[in-house]
Coordinates of C-alpha atoms and ligand atoms in Angstrom, one line a residue:
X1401 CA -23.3 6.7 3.0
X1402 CA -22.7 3.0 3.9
X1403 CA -20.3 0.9 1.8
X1404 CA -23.4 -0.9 0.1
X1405 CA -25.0 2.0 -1.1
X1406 CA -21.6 3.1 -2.8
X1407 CA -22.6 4.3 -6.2
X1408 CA -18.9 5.1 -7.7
X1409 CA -18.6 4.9 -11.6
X1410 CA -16.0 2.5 -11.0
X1411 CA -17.5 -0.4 -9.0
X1412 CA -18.7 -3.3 -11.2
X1413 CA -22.0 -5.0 -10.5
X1414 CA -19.8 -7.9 -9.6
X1415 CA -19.0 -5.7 -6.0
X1416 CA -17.7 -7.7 -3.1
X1417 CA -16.9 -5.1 -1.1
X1418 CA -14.4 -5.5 1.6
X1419 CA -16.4 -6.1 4.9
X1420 CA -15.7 -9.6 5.2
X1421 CA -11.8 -9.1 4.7
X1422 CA -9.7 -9.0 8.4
X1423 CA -7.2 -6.5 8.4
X1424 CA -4.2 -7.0 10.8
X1425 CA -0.8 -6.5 11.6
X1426 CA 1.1 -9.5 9.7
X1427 CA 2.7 -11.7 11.8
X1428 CA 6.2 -13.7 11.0
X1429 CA 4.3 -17.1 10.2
X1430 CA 2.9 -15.1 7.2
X1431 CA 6.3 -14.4 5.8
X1432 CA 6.0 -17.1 3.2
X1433 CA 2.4 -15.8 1.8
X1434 CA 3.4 -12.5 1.6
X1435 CA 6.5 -13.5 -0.5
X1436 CA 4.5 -15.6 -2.8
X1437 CA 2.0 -13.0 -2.8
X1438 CA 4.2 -9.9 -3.4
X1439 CA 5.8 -11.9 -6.1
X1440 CA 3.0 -12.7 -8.2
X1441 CA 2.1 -9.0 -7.7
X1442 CA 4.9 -7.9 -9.0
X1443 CA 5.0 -10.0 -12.2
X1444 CA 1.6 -8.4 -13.4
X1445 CA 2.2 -7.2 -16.7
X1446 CA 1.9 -3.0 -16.2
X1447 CA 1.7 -2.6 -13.1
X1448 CA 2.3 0.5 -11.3
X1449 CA 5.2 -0.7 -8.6
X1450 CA 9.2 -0.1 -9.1
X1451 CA 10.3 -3.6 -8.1
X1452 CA 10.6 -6.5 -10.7
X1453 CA 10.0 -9.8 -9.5
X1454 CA 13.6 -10.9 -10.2
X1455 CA 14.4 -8.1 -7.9
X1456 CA 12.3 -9.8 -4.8
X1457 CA 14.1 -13.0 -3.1
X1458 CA 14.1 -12.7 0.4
X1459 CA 14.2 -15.9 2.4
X1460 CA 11.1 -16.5 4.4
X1461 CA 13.5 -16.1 7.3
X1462 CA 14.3 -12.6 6.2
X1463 CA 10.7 -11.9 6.1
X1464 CA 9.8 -13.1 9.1
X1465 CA 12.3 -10.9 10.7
X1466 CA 11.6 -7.5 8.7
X1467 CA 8.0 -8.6 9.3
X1468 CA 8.4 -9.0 13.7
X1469 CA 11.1 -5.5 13.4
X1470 CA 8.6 -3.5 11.7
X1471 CA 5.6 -4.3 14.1
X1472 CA 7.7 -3.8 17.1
X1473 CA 9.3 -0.8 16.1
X1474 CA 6.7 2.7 17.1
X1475 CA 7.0 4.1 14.0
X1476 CA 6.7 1.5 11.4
X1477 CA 4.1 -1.6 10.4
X1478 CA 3.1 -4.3 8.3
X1479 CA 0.0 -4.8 7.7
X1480 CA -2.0 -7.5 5.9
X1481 CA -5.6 -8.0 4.3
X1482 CA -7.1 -11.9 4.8
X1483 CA -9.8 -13.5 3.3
X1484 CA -10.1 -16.9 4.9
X1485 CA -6.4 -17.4 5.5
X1486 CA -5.5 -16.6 2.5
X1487 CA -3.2 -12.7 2.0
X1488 CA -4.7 -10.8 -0.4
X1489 CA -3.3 -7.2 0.4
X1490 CA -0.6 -5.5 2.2
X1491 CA 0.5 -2.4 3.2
X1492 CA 3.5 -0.5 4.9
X1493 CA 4.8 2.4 6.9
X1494 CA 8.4 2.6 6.8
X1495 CA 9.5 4.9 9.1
X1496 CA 12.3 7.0 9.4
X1497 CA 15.5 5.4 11.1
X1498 CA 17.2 8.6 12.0
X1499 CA 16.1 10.5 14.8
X1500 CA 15.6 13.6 13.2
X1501 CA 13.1 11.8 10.8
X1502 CA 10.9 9.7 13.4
X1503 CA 8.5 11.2 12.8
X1504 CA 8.1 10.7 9.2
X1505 CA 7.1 7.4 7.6
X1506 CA 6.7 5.7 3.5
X1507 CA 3.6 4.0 2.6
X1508 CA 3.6 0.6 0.3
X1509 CA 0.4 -0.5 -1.1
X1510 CA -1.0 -3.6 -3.1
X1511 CA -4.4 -5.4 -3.2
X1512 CA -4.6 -8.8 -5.3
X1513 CA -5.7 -8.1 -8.5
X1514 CA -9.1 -9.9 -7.9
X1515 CA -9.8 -8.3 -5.2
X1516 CA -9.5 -4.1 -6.3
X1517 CA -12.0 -1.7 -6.4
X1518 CA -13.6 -3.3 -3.7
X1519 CA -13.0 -1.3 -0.6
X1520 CA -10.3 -3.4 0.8
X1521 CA -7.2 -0.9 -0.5
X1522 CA -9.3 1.7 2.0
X1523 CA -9.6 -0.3 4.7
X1524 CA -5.8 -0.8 4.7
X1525 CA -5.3 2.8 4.4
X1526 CA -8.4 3.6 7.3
X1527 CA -6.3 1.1 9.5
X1528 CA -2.8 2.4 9.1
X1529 CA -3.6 6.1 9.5
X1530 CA -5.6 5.3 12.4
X1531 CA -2.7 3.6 14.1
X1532 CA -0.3 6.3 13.5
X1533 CA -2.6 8.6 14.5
X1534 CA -2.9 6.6 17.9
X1535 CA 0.5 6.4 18.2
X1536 CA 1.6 9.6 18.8
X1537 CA 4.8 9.3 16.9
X1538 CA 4.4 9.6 13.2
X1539 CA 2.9 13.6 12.1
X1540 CA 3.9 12.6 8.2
X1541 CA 2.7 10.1 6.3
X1542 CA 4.0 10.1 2.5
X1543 CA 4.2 8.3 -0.7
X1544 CA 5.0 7.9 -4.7
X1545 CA 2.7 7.2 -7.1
X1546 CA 2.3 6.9 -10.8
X1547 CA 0.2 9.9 -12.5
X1548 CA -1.2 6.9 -14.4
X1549 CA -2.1 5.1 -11.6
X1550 CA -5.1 7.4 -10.9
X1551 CA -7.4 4.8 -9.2
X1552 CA -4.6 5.0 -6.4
X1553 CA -4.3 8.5 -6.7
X1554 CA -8.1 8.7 -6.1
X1555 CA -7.7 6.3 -3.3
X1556 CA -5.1 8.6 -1.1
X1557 CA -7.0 11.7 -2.0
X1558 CA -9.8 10.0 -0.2
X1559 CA -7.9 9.5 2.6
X1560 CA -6.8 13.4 2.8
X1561 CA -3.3 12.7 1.0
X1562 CA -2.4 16.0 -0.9
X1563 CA 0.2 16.2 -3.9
X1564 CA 3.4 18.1 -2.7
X1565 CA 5.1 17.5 -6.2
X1566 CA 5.7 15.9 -9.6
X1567 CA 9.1 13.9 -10.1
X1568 CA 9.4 13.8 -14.0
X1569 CA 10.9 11.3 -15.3
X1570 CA 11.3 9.0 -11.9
X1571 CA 10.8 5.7 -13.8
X1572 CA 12.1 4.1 -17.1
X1573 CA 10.1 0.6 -18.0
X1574 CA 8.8 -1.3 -20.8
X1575 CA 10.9 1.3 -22.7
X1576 CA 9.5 4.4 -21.4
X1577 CA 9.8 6.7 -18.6
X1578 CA 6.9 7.7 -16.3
X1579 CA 6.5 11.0 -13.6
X1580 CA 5.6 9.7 -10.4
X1581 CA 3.8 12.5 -7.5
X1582 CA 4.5 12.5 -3.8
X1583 CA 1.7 12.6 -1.9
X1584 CA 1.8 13.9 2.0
X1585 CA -0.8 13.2 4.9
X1586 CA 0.1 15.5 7.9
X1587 CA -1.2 13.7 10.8
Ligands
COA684 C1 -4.0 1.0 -5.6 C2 -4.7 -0.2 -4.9 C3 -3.9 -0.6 -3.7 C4 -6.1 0.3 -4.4 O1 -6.7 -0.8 -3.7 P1 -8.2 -1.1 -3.9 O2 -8.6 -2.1 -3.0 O3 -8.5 -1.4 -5.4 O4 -8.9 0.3 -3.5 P2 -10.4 0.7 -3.1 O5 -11.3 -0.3 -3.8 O6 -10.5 0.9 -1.7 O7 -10.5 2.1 -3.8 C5 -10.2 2.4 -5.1 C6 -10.9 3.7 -5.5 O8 -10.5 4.1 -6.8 C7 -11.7 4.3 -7.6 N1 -11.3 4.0 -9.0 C8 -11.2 2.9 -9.7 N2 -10.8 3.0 -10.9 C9 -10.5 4.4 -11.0 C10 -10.0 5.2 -12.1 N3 -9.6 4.7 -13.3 N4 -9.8 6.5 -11.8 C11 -10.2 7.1 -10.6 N5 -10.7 6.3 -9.6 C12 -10.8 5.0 -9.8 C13 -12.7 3.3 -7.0 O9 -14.0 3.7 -7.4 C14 -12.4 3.5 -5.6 O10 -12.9 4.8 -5.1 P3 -14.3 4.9 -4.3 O11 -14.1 4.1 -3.0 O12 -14.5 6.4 -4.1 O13 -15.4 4.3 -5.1 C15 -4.9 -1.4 -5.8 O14 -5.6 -1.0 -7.0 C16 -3.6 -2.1 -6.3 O15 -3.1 -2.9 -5.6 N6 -3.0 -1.7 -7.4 C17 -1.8 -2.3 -7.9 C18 -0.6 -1.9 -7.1 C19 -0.5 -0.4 -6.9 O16 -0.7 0.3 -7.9 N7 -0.2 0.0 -5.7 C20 -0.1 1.4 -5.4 C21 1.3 1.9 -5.8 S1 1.5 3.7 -5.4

């Protein structure tokens, strides 16, 4: 099936899709986007991420740097979704720092809130598992998500993630606490 002939439930007619998006490593002259980006992400009302946005201050020089250590490093990158200059996704592989956990890295992901359900969330993920695949390091990809969050949860079943466990009660917000699943990829 191509992308245009997608015929999820979900998709509205209004369906970009994410073709003309560039996904690429970020580089430390984005620093200052992705902070204003991951901010105004974070301040949406709901939504299904752990950080408040009074919680996120880095200094743009502090971002460069995390941004040029994690795309050096062989088991860890920052990636970044562009339409026409302009950020409108992310995602990350934290890897393990320890040697004994190398091999083993933490996936981050966020699209722009006008830009979801559009294919560009799979594009991140199609790019970072390729890469780790390719790079002969990383054999475990994992992450947390939400039970709510089940447009995500679709997403990373898509990709071949597969639940490994339920973490009740991993969250209190808004006045309520929320289970969260961890989700594996063996590579
Ligand atoms: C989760 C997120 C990164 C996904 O990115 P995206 O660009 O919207 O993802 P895609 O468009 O590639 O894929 C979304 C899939 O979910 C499906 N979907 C949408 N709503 C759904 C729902 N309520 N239940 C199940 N699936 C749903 C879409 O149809 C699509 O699947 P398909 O490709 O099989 O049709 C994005 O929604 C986001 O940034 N959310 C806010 C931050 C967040 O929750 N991050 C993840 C934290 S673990």
């Amino acid at each position: 099936m191509t992308m245009s002939q997608h015929t999820s439930p979900y998709r509205g007619v209004a369906d970009r899709r994410a073709d003309s998006i560039l996904i690429r490593p970020a580089l430390p002259e984005d620093a200052a986007q992705v902070i204003a980006y991951a901010r105004g992400v974070f301040a949406e009302p709901g939504i299904n991420l752990i950080t408040a946005p009074d919680e996120f201050n880095p200094t743009t020089e502090a971002e460069a740097r995390m941004i040029v250590e994690m795309n050096r490093s062989s088991n860890s990158l920052f990636l970044v979704a562009e339409d026409d200059g302009r950020i409108v996704g992310q995602l990350t592989l934290q890897g393990g720092k320890r040697r004994h956990v190398r091999h083993a890295a933490t996936l981050g992901i966020t699209v722009a809130l006008e830009w979801r359900n559009q294919g560009v969330g799979q594009r991140l993920m199609e790019y970072a598992i390729d890469w780790a695949r390719a790079g002969g390091v990383l054999t475990r990809l994992e992450l947390f998500v939400f039970v709510r969050n089940t447009n995500a949860i679709h997403l990373y079943e898509s990709c071949g993630f597969e639940v490994e466990g339920r973490r009740r009660r991993s969250t209190f917000r808004d006045g309520e606490y929320l289970d969260d699943l961890l989700m594996s990829l063996l590579l």
